[in-house]
Coordinates of C-alpha atoms in Angstrom, one line a residue:
Chain A
M22 CA -20.1 3.7 3.7
L23 CA -17.7 6.2 5.1
K24 CA -16.1 6.4 1.6
E25 CA -19.5 7.4 -0.1
K26 CA -20.4 10.0 2.5
M27 CA -16.8 11.8 2.1
K28 CA -17.5 12.3 -1.3
S29 CA -19.4 15.2 -0.5
W30 CA -17.1 16.6 2.2
K31 CA -15.4 19.8 1.5
H32 CA -14.2 21.2 4.9
I33 CA -13.0 19.7 8.0
F34 CA -11.9 21.0 11.2
K35 CA -9.2 19.4 13.2
L36 CA -9.1 20.0 16.8
D37 CA -6.1 19.1 18.9
P38 CA -6.6 17.4 22.1
A39 CA -3.1 18.7 23.6
K40 CA -4.7 21.9 23.1
S41 CA -7.3 23.8 25.3
I42 CA -10.8 25.1 23.7
N43 CA -13.6 26.9 25.4
D44 CA -17.0 25.9 25.6
A45 CA -18.2 28.9 23.3
D46 CA -15.4 28.4 20.9
L47 CA -16.0 24.8 20.7
N48 CA -19.9 25.9 20.3
K49 CA -19.1 27.6 17.3
I50 CA -17.3 24.9 15.8
K51 CA -20.4 22.6 16.4
Q52 CA -22.6 25.1 14.6
S53 CA -20.3 25.8 11.7
Q54 CA -21.0 24.4 8.1
T55 CA -18.0 22.4 8.6
D56 CA -18.4 18.6 7.2
A57 CA -16.7 16.7 10.2
L58 CA -14.5 17.0 13.0
I59 CA -11.1 15.3 13.3
I60 CA -9.1 15.1 16.7
G61 CA -5.7 14.8 16.1
G62 CA -2.4 16.0 16.7
T63 CA 1.6 15.2 16.8
D64 CA 2.9 16.4 20.2
N65 CA 1.8 15.2 23.9
I66 CA -1.3 13.3 22.5
E67 CA -2.7 11.8 26.1
A68 CA -5.6 9.1 25.7
T69 CA -7.5 11.5 28.8
D70 CA -7.3 14.4 26.8
V71 CA -8.8 12.5 23.5
I72 CA -11.6 11.3 25.8
D73 CA -12.6 14.7 27.3
L74 CA -12.8 16.1 24.1
L75 CA -14.8 13.6 22.6
L76 CA -17.1 13.7 25.7
R77 CA -17.6 17.4 24.8
L78 CA -18.6 16.5 21.6
T79 CA -21.3 14.2 22.2
D80 CA -24.2 16.6 21.4
T81 CA -22.9 17.2 17.8
S82 CA -24.7 15.9 14.7
L83 CA -21.1 16.1 13.0
P84 CA -19.2 12.9 12.4
V85 CA -16.3 12.8 15.2
I86 CA -13.1 11.1 13.7
L87 CA -10.1 10.3 15.6
E88 CA -6.9 10.4 13.4
V89 CA -4.6 8.0 15.1
S90 CA -1.2 9.2 15.4
T91 CA 0.2 7.0 18.6
M92 CA -0.9 3.9 19.7
K93 CA -1.3 5.0 23.3
A94 CA -4.1 7.4 22.7
I95 CA -6.7 5.3 20.6
V96 CA -9.9 5.5 22.2
P97 CA -13.3 3.8 21.1
G98 CA -16.7 5.6 20.4
F99 CA -15.6 7.5 17.4
D100 CA -17.6 7.5 14.2
F101 CA -14.6 6.7 12.0
Y102 CA -10.6 6.2 12.5
F103 CA -8.1 7.8 10.1
I104 CA -5.1 6.1 9.8
P105 CA -2.3 8.3 8.5
L106 CA 0.7 6.4 6.3
V107 CA 3.7 8.3 6.1
L108 CA 4.4 8.5 2.2
N109 CA 7.5 10.2 2.1
S110 CA 8.9 9.2 5.5
Q111 CA 12.7 7.7 4.9
D112 CA 11.8 4.9 7.5
K113 CA 9.5 2.2 6.9
K114 CA 8.0 2.3 10.2
W115 CA 5.9 5.5 9.4
M116 CA 5.0 3.8 6.0
M117 CA 3.8 0.7 7.5
D118 CA 5.5 -1.1 10.3
I119 CA 3.8 0.7 13.4
H120 CA 0.6 -0.3 11.6
H121 CA 1.5 -3.8 11.2
H122 CA 2.6 -4.0 14.9
A123 CA -0.8 -2.2 16.0
I124 CA -2.8 -5.0 13.6
K125 CA -1.2 -7.9 15.5
E126 CA -2.6 -6.6 18.7
Y127 CA -6.1 -5.0 17.7
K128 CA -6.8 -7.1 14.7
E129 CA -10.3 -8.3 16.1
Y130 CA -11.4 -4.5 16.7
L131 CA -10.1 -3.4 13.4
D132 CA -12.5 -5.7 11.9
Y133 CA -15.4 -4.0 13.1
A134 CA -14.0 -0.3 13.6
D135 CA -14.8 2.0 10.2
Y136 CA -11.4 3.0 9.4
F137 CA -10.0 4.9 6.5
L138 CA -6.3 5.1 5.3
E139 CA -4.5 8.4 4.6
G140 CA -1.4 8.5 2.5
Y141 CA 0.2 11.5 3.8
C142 CA 2.9 13.7 2.0
I143 CA 4.6 16.1 4.3
F144 CA 5.7 19.3 2.7
N145 CA 6.8 21.7 5.8
E146 CA 10.4 20.9 6.7
D147 CA 10.1 22.8 10.0
A148 CA 7.2 21.1 11.0
K149 CA 7.5 18.7 14.0
V150 CA 5.4 15.9 12.1
F151 CA 7.9 16.2 9.6
K152 CA 11.0 15.7 11.9
K153 CA 9.4 13.0 13.9
T154 CA 8.8 10.8 10.9
N155 CA 12.2 11.5 9.2
C156 CA 10.6 13.0 5.9
K157 CA 12.5 13.9 2.8
K158 CA 10.9 17.1 1.1
P159 CA 9.2 15.7 -1.8
T160 CA 9.4 18.0 -5.5
T161 CA 6.6 18.2 -7.2
E162 CA 7.3 15.5 -9.3
D163 CA 8.0 13.2 -6.1
A164 CA 4.3 14.2 -4.7
V165 CA 2.9 13.2 -7.9
A166 CA 4.6 9.8 -8.1
Y167 CA 3.5 9.3 -4.6
A168 CA -0.3 10.3 -5.7
Y169 CA 0.1 7.7 -8.2
M170 CA 1.1 4.8 -6.1
A171 CA -1.5 6.1 -3.5
E172 CA -4.2 5.8 -6.5
N173 CA -3.0 2.8 -8.4
F174 CA -0.6 0.8 -6.2
F175 CA -2.3 0.6 -2.8
K176 CA -5.9 1.8 -3.9
L177 CA -5.8 4.4 -0.8
P178 CA -9.2 6.4 -0.2
S179 CA -7.2 9.4 0.5
F180 CA -4.0 11.4 -0.4
Y181 CA -3.0 13.9 2.2
I182 CA -0.9 17.1 1.2
E183 CA 0.1 18.4 4.6
Y184 CA 1.9 21.5 5.1
S185 CA 1.4 21.8 8.5
G186 CA 1.4 25.2 9.9
K187 CA 2.5 26.6 6.8
Y188 CA 0.3 27.7 4.1
G189 CA 1.3 25.5 0.7
D190 CA 2.0 25.8 -2.7
V191 CA -1.1 26.0 -4.8
D192 CA 0.7 24.4 -7.8
I193 CA 1.5 21.4 -6.2
V194 CA -2.0 20.7 -4.9
K195 CA -3.1 21.1 -8.7
A196 CA -0.6 19.0 -10.1
V197 CA -1.5 16.3 -7.6
K198 CA -5.3 16.8 -8.0
A199 CA -4.8 15.9 -12.0
E200 CA -2.9 12.9 -11.3
L201 CA -6.0 11.6 -9.1
K202 CA -9.3 9.8 -10.4
E203 CA -10.7 8.0 -7.3
T204 CA -8.6 8.8 -4.6
L205 CA -9.8 11.8 -2.7
L206 CA -7.2 14.8 -2.2
F207 CA -7.1 16.3 1.3
Y208 CA -5.1 19.5 1.7
G209 CA -4.0 20.8 5.3
G210 CA -1.8 23.5 6.3
G211 CA -2.0 27.1 7.2
I212 CA -5.1 28.0 6.2
K213 CA -6.4 31.0 7.9
T214 CA -8.8 33.3 5.7
L215 CA -11.6 32.4 3.7
H216 CA -9.8 33.3 0.6
E217 CA -6.9 31.0 1.4
A218 CA -9.7 28.2 1.8
K219 CA -11.5 28.7 -1.7
E220 CA -7.8 28.9 -3.3
M221 CA -7.0 25.3 -1.9
S222 CA -10.7 24.1 -2.3
A223 CA -10.4 24.6 -5.8
Y224 CA -8.1 21.7 -6.2
A225 CA -8.5 19.8 -2.8
D226 CA -11.6 18.0 -2.4
V227 CA -11.5 18.5 1.3
I228 CA -9.6 21.0 3.1
I229 CA -8.5 20.6 6.7
V230 CA -8.4 23.6 9.1
G231 CA -6.6 23.2 12.5
N232 CA -4.4 26.0 14.1
V233 CA -6.6 29.1 13.5
I234 CA -9.2 27.6 15.6
Y235 CA -6.7 28.5 18.6
E236 CA -5.7 31.8 17.1
N237 CA -8.8 33.6 15.8
I238 CA -12.0 31.5 16.1
D239 CA -14.2 33.9 13.8
Q240 CA -11.7 33.7 11.2
A241 CA -11.5 29.8 11.6
I242 CA -15.5 29.9 11.2
E243 CA -15.2 32.2 8.0
T244 CA -13.2 29.3 6.2
T245 CA -16.4 27.4 6.1
K246 CA -18.0 29.6 3.7
I247 CA -16.4 28.0 0.9
N248 CA -19.4 27.2 -1.2
E249 CA -20.9 30.8 -0.9
K250 CA -20.4 33.4 -3.7
Chain B
M77 CA -8.9 -8.4 -17.3
L78 CA -5.7 -10.1 -15.7
K79 CA -7.0 -10.2 -12.2
E80 CA -10.2 -12.4 -13.5
K81 CA -7.9 -14.8 -15.4
M82 CA -5.9 -15.3 -12.7
K83 CA -8.7 -16.4 -10.5
S84 CA -8.4 -19.7 -12.5
W85 CA -4.8 -20.1 -12.4
K86 CA -3.4 -22.9 -10.1
H87 CA 0.3 -23.3 -11.1
I88 CA 3.0 -21.1 -13.1
F89 CA 6.6 -21.9 -13.8
K90 CA 9.4 -19.5 -12.9
L91 CA 12.3 -19.4 -15.2
D92 CA 15.3 -17.7 -14.3
P93 CA 16.8 -15.5 -17.0
A94 CA 20.6 -16.0 -15.5
K95 CA 20.1 -19.9 -15.9
S96 CA 20.1 -21.6 -19.2
I97 CA 17.7 -24.4 -20.5
N98 CA 17.7 -26.1 -23.7
D99 CA 15.2 -26.3 -26.1
A100 CA 13.7 -29.9 -25.4
D101 CA 13.4 -28.8 -21.8
L102 CA 11.6 -25.3 -22.8
N103 CA 9.1 -27.4 -25.0
K104 CA 8.5 -29.6 -22.2
I105 CA 7.6 -26.5 -20.2
K106 CA 5.6 -25.0 -23.2
Q107 CA 3.4 -28.0 -23.6
S108 CA 2.7 -28.8 -19.7
Q109 CA -0.7 -28.2 -18.0
T110 CA 1.1 -25.2 -16.2
D111 CA -1.3 -21.9 -16.4
A112 CA 1.7 -19.3 -17.1
L113 CA 5.4 -18.6 -17.1
I114 CA 7.0 -16.0 -15.1
I115 CA 10.4 -14.6 -15.8
G116 CA 12.2 -13.6 -12.7
G117 CA 15.2 -13.9 -10.7
T118 CA 17.5 -12.4 -8.0
D119 CA 21.1 -12.5 -9.4
N120 CA 22.5 -11.3 -12.6
I121 CA 19.6 -10.5 -14.5
E122 CA 20.5 -9.0 -17.6
A123 CA 18.2 -7.1 -20.0
T124 CA 19.7 -9.4 -23.1
D125 CA 19.3 -12.5 -21.2
V126 CA 15.5 -11.6 -20.8
I127 CA 15.4 -10.7 -24.4
D128 CA 16.5 -13.9 -25.4
L129 CA 14.1 -16.2 -23.1
L130 CA 11.1 -13.9 -24.4
L131 CA 12.0 -14.6 -27.9
R132 CA 12.4 -18.3 -27.3
L133 CA 8.7 -18.1 -25.8
T134 CA 6.8 -16.5 -28.8
D135 CA 5.6 -19.8 -30.0
T136 CA 3.8 -20.5 -26.5
S137 CA 0.2 -19.6 -26.1
L138 CA 0.6 -19.3 -22.4
P139 CA 1.0 -15.9 -20.6
V140 CA 4.4 -14.6 -20.2
I141 CA 4.9 -12.5 -17.4
L142 CA 7.9 -10.4 -16.3
E143 CA 8.5 -10.0 -12.5
V144 CA 10.5 -6.8 -12.4
S145 CA 13.5 -7.2 -10.2
T146 CA 15.7 -4.7 -11.2
M147 CA 15.2 -1.3 -13.2
K148 CA 17.7 -2.3 -16.0
A149 CA 16.3 -5.2 -16.9
I150 CA 12.4 -4.1 -18.0
V151 CA 11.8 -5.3 -21.2
P152 CA 8.6 -4.5 -23.3
G153 CA 6.6 -7.0 -25.0
F154 CA 5.5 -9.1 -22.1
D155 CA 2.0 -10.0 -21.5
F156 CA 2.1 -8.8 -18.0
Y157 CA 4.4 -7.2 -15.4
F158 CA 4.4 -8.5 -11.9
I159 CA 6.0 -5.9 -9.4
P160 CA 6.9 -7.2 -6.1
L161 CA 6.7 -4.9 -2.8
V162 CA 8.7 -6.4 -0.3
L163 CA 6.6 -6.2 3.0
N164 CA 9.0 -7.8 5.5
S165 CA 12.0 -6.0 4.4
Q166 CA 13.3 -3.6 7.1
D167 CA 13.9 -0.7 4.6
K168 CA 11.4 1.4 2.8
K169 CA 13.2 1.3 -0.2
W170 CA 12.2 -2.5 -1.3
M171 CA 8.8 -2.1 0.0
M172 CA 8.1 0.9 -2.4
D173 CA 11.0 3.3 -2.9
I174 CA 12.3 1.9 -5.9
H175 CA 8.9 1.7 -7.2
H176 CA 8.3 5.5 -6.8
H177 CA 11.7 6.2 -8.3
A178 CA 10.6 4.3 -11.3
I179 CA 7.2 5.8 -11.7
K180 CA 9.0 9.1 -12.0
E181 CA 10.6 7.8 -14.7
Y182 CA 8.2 5.5 -16.6
K183 CA 4.6 6.7 -15.6
E184 CA 3.5 7.4 -19.1
Y185 CA 4.6 3.5 -19.7
L186 CA 2.6 2.2 -16.7
D187 CA -0.9 3.7 -17.7
Y188 CA -0.6 1.3 -20.7
A189 CA 1.2 -1.8 -19.0
D190 CA -1.0 -4.6 -17.9
Y191 CA 1.0 -4.5 -14.5
F192 CA -0.1 -6.6 -11.1
L193 CA 1.1 -6.2 -7.6
E194 CA 2.6 -9.1 -5.5
G195 CA 2.8 -8.3 -1.9
Y196 CA 6.1 -10.6 -0.9
C197 CA 6.8 -12.1 2.3
I198 CA 10.0 -13.7 2.3
F199 CA 10.6 -16.6 5.0
N200 CA 13.8 -18.2 4.1
E201 CA 17.1 -16.6 6.1
D202 CA 19.4 -18.3 3.9
A203 CA 18.2 -17.1 0.6
K204 CA 19.5 -14.2 -1.6
V205 CA 16.6 -12.3 -1.8
F206 CA 16.4 -12.4 1.9
K207 CA 19.5 -10.8 2.3
K208 CA 19.5 -8.5 -0.6
T209 CA 16.1 -7.0 0.5
N210 CA 17.2 -6.9 4.2
C211 CA 14.4 -8.7 5.4
K212 CA 13.3 -9.6 8.9
K213 CA 11.9 -13.4 9.3
P214 CA 8.4 -13.2 10.0
T215 CA 6.6 -15.5 12.6
T216 CA 3.0 -16.7 11.6
E217 CA 1.5 -13.8 13.5
D218 CA 3.6 -11.8 11.7
A219 CA 2.6 -13.1 8.1
V220 CA -0.8 -13.2 9.0
A221 CA -0.6 -9.3 10.1
Y222 CA 1.0 -8.6 6.5
A223 CA -1.7 -10.6 4.9
Y224 CA -4.3 -8.4 6.8
M225 CA -2.4 -5.1 5.2
A226 CA -1.9 -6.4 2.0
E227 CA -5.7 -7.2 1.8
N228 CA -7.5 -4.5 3.8
F229 CA -4.7 -1.7 3.5
F230 CA -3.4 -1.8 0.0
K231 CA -5.6 -4.1 -1.6
L232 CA -3.1 -5.8 -3.0
P233 CA -4.0 -8.6 -5.7
S234 CA -1.5 -10.8 -4.8
F235 CA 0.2 -11.7 -1.3
Y236 CA 3.2 -13.9 -1.9
I237 CA 5.0 -16.5 0.4
E238 CA 8.1 -16.9 -0.9
Y239 CA 10.5 -19.6 0.4
S240 CA 13.2 -19.0 -2.2
G241 CA 14.5 -22.5 -2.8
K242 CA 13.2 -24.1 0.4
Y243 CA 10.4 -26.1 1.1
G244 CA 8.0 -24.1 3.2
D245 CA 6.1 -24.4 6.5
V246 CA 2.4 -25.5 5.6
D247 CA 1.1 -24.4 8.6
I248 CA 1.9 -20.6 7.7
V249 CA 0.4 -21.1 4.4
K250 CA -2.9 -22.3 5.7
A251 CA -2.8 -19.6 8.6
V252 CA -2.3 -16.8 5.7
K253 CA -4.8 -18.3 3.5
A254 CA -7.8 -18.3 6.2
E255 CA -7.0 -14.6 6.4
L256 CA -7.3 -13.9 2.9
K257 CA -10.8 -13.1 1.0
E258 CA -9.8 -11.1 -2.2
T259 CA -6.4 -11.0 -2.3
L260 CA -4.9 -14.1 -4.2
L261 CA -2.4 -16.5 -2.2
F262 CA 1.1 -17.3 -4.0
Y263 CA 3.5 -19.8 -2.5
G264 CA 6.8 -20.2 -4.0
G265 CA 10.0 -22.4 -2.9
G266 CA 11.3 -25.7 -2.9
I267 CA 8.4 -27.5 -4.5
K268 CA 10.3 -30.5 -6.4
T269 CA 7.6 -33.3 -6.5
L270 CA 3.9 -33.4 -7.1
H271 CA 3.5 -34.5 -3.5
E272 CA 4.6 -31.0 -2.3
A273 CA 3.1 -29.2 -5.2
K274 CA -0.1 -30.9 -4.1
E275 CA 0.2 -30.0 -0.5
M276 CA 0.9 -26.3 -0.9
S277 CA -2.2 -26.1 -3.5
A278 CA -4.5 -27.4 -1.0
Y279 CA -4.1 -23.7 0.7
A280 CA -2.3 -21.5 -1.9
D281 CA -4.2 -20.3 -4.9
V282 CA -1.3 -20.2 -7.1
I283 CA 1.9 -22.3 -6.6
I284 CA 5.3 -21.0 -8.6
V285 CA 7.6 -23.7 -9.2
G286 CA 11.5 -22.7 -10.4
N287 CA 14.6 -24.5 -9.4
V288 CA 13.5 -27.8 -10.2
I289 CA 12.9 -27.2 -13.9
Y290 CA 16.9 -26.7 -13.7
E291 CA 17.3 -30.2 -11.6
N292 CA 15.1 -32.6 -13.0
I293 CA 12.8 -31.4 -15.9
D294 CA 10.3 -34.3 -15.8
Q295 CA 10.0 -34.1 -12.2
A296 CA 9.3 -30.4 -12.7
I297 CA 6.3 -31.4 -15.3
E298 CA 5.0 -33.7 -13.0
T299 CA 4.2 -30.5 -10.5
T300 CA 1.6 -29.3 -12.8
K301 CA -0.7 -32.3 -12.5
I302 CA -2.1 -30.9 -9.2
N303 CA -5.5 -31.3 -10.5
E304 CA -5.5 -35.1 -11.2
K305 CA -6.3 -37.8 -8.7

């Protein structure tokens, strides 16, 4: 079961299909100590780009996950599918209605797919994903209450603190972690150094590293060394 | 555990704290073959009325449940608390935001309360609760997809087909039941005769009988005889 495997994960690289990466850099990712690869992004996500990237990852033994952000870029062949529910969106659409619509079309497929729900809480007001999903900036108290709902109301397997491009507030990550027992805590946003990776890893079960891949590949690879002293 | 007990339930009477019931009729309810009593309603729900009714039920061995419809009428002392999430509301508010707000205020209390989530799907466009929660009338396909989400996305313990005052479409109840494995199916709305009670009980795990209590108490009591040949 995916959920059991993930309990041992600490680090995921997130690759954006709308951004280009050369083979040498992609090989460094594949050979790194990361635990899994997510393909996902917010803007200009096209199925052809997702397929291209997936095909370039056929030679890795790492789990390859599609984070479904738009219906038009759902591609078969991934090991797992991550499905975000935006808990702090002000619109029901991003919490569950687009998913409801998708289930009506693809239910037969979902019965066989290995999918995993992410209870997103988005903090960075300047991020495209924050604006696109019409979020309201959560306080620490809001975030803790969303985490409570994710775990106790909806039994979500993961709660995702998303700072999307900006390094977040460690105290919020710490407060949310203290609330969760079963639900895994994901943290993503602005991690560019091993120090930051270690800092967030102290509380988050899994950290997700994305943008720095495209800015400084060697520094990105360094963030996988969170278990080293 | 509440969820285990409920697996054997077939029939619940729902008492509206805004409506009056005399002692003789209430005694008939207490002595009936129903499995539990819910106190709940849509309009004019006041804490004083909820308390009055609860105090008149202290001498029953039936489980007494408060269905929480408004924050101002949450009263301690019930065996269980049912919390509705309106899946087909067009507003996130009725799906999860009022609950999020409540958790911020009452989280310490929730940790000790025995509560149970109901994934409501409301069908009767003329019902007050439909208008109040700004619902969109679901098709059978919509209802089945909501049931899928209730069970697989949110792991809700119950899915509640609510016709609120109007007898519903048995084919919808049958289609939803075919989708559910773990999540219990509740049906409520318009049941006034034993025949109707048996018809809905053929598919719903639990039927909820309400209005007829205030119209014809003896006929209401008849609806509990669903297990008799």
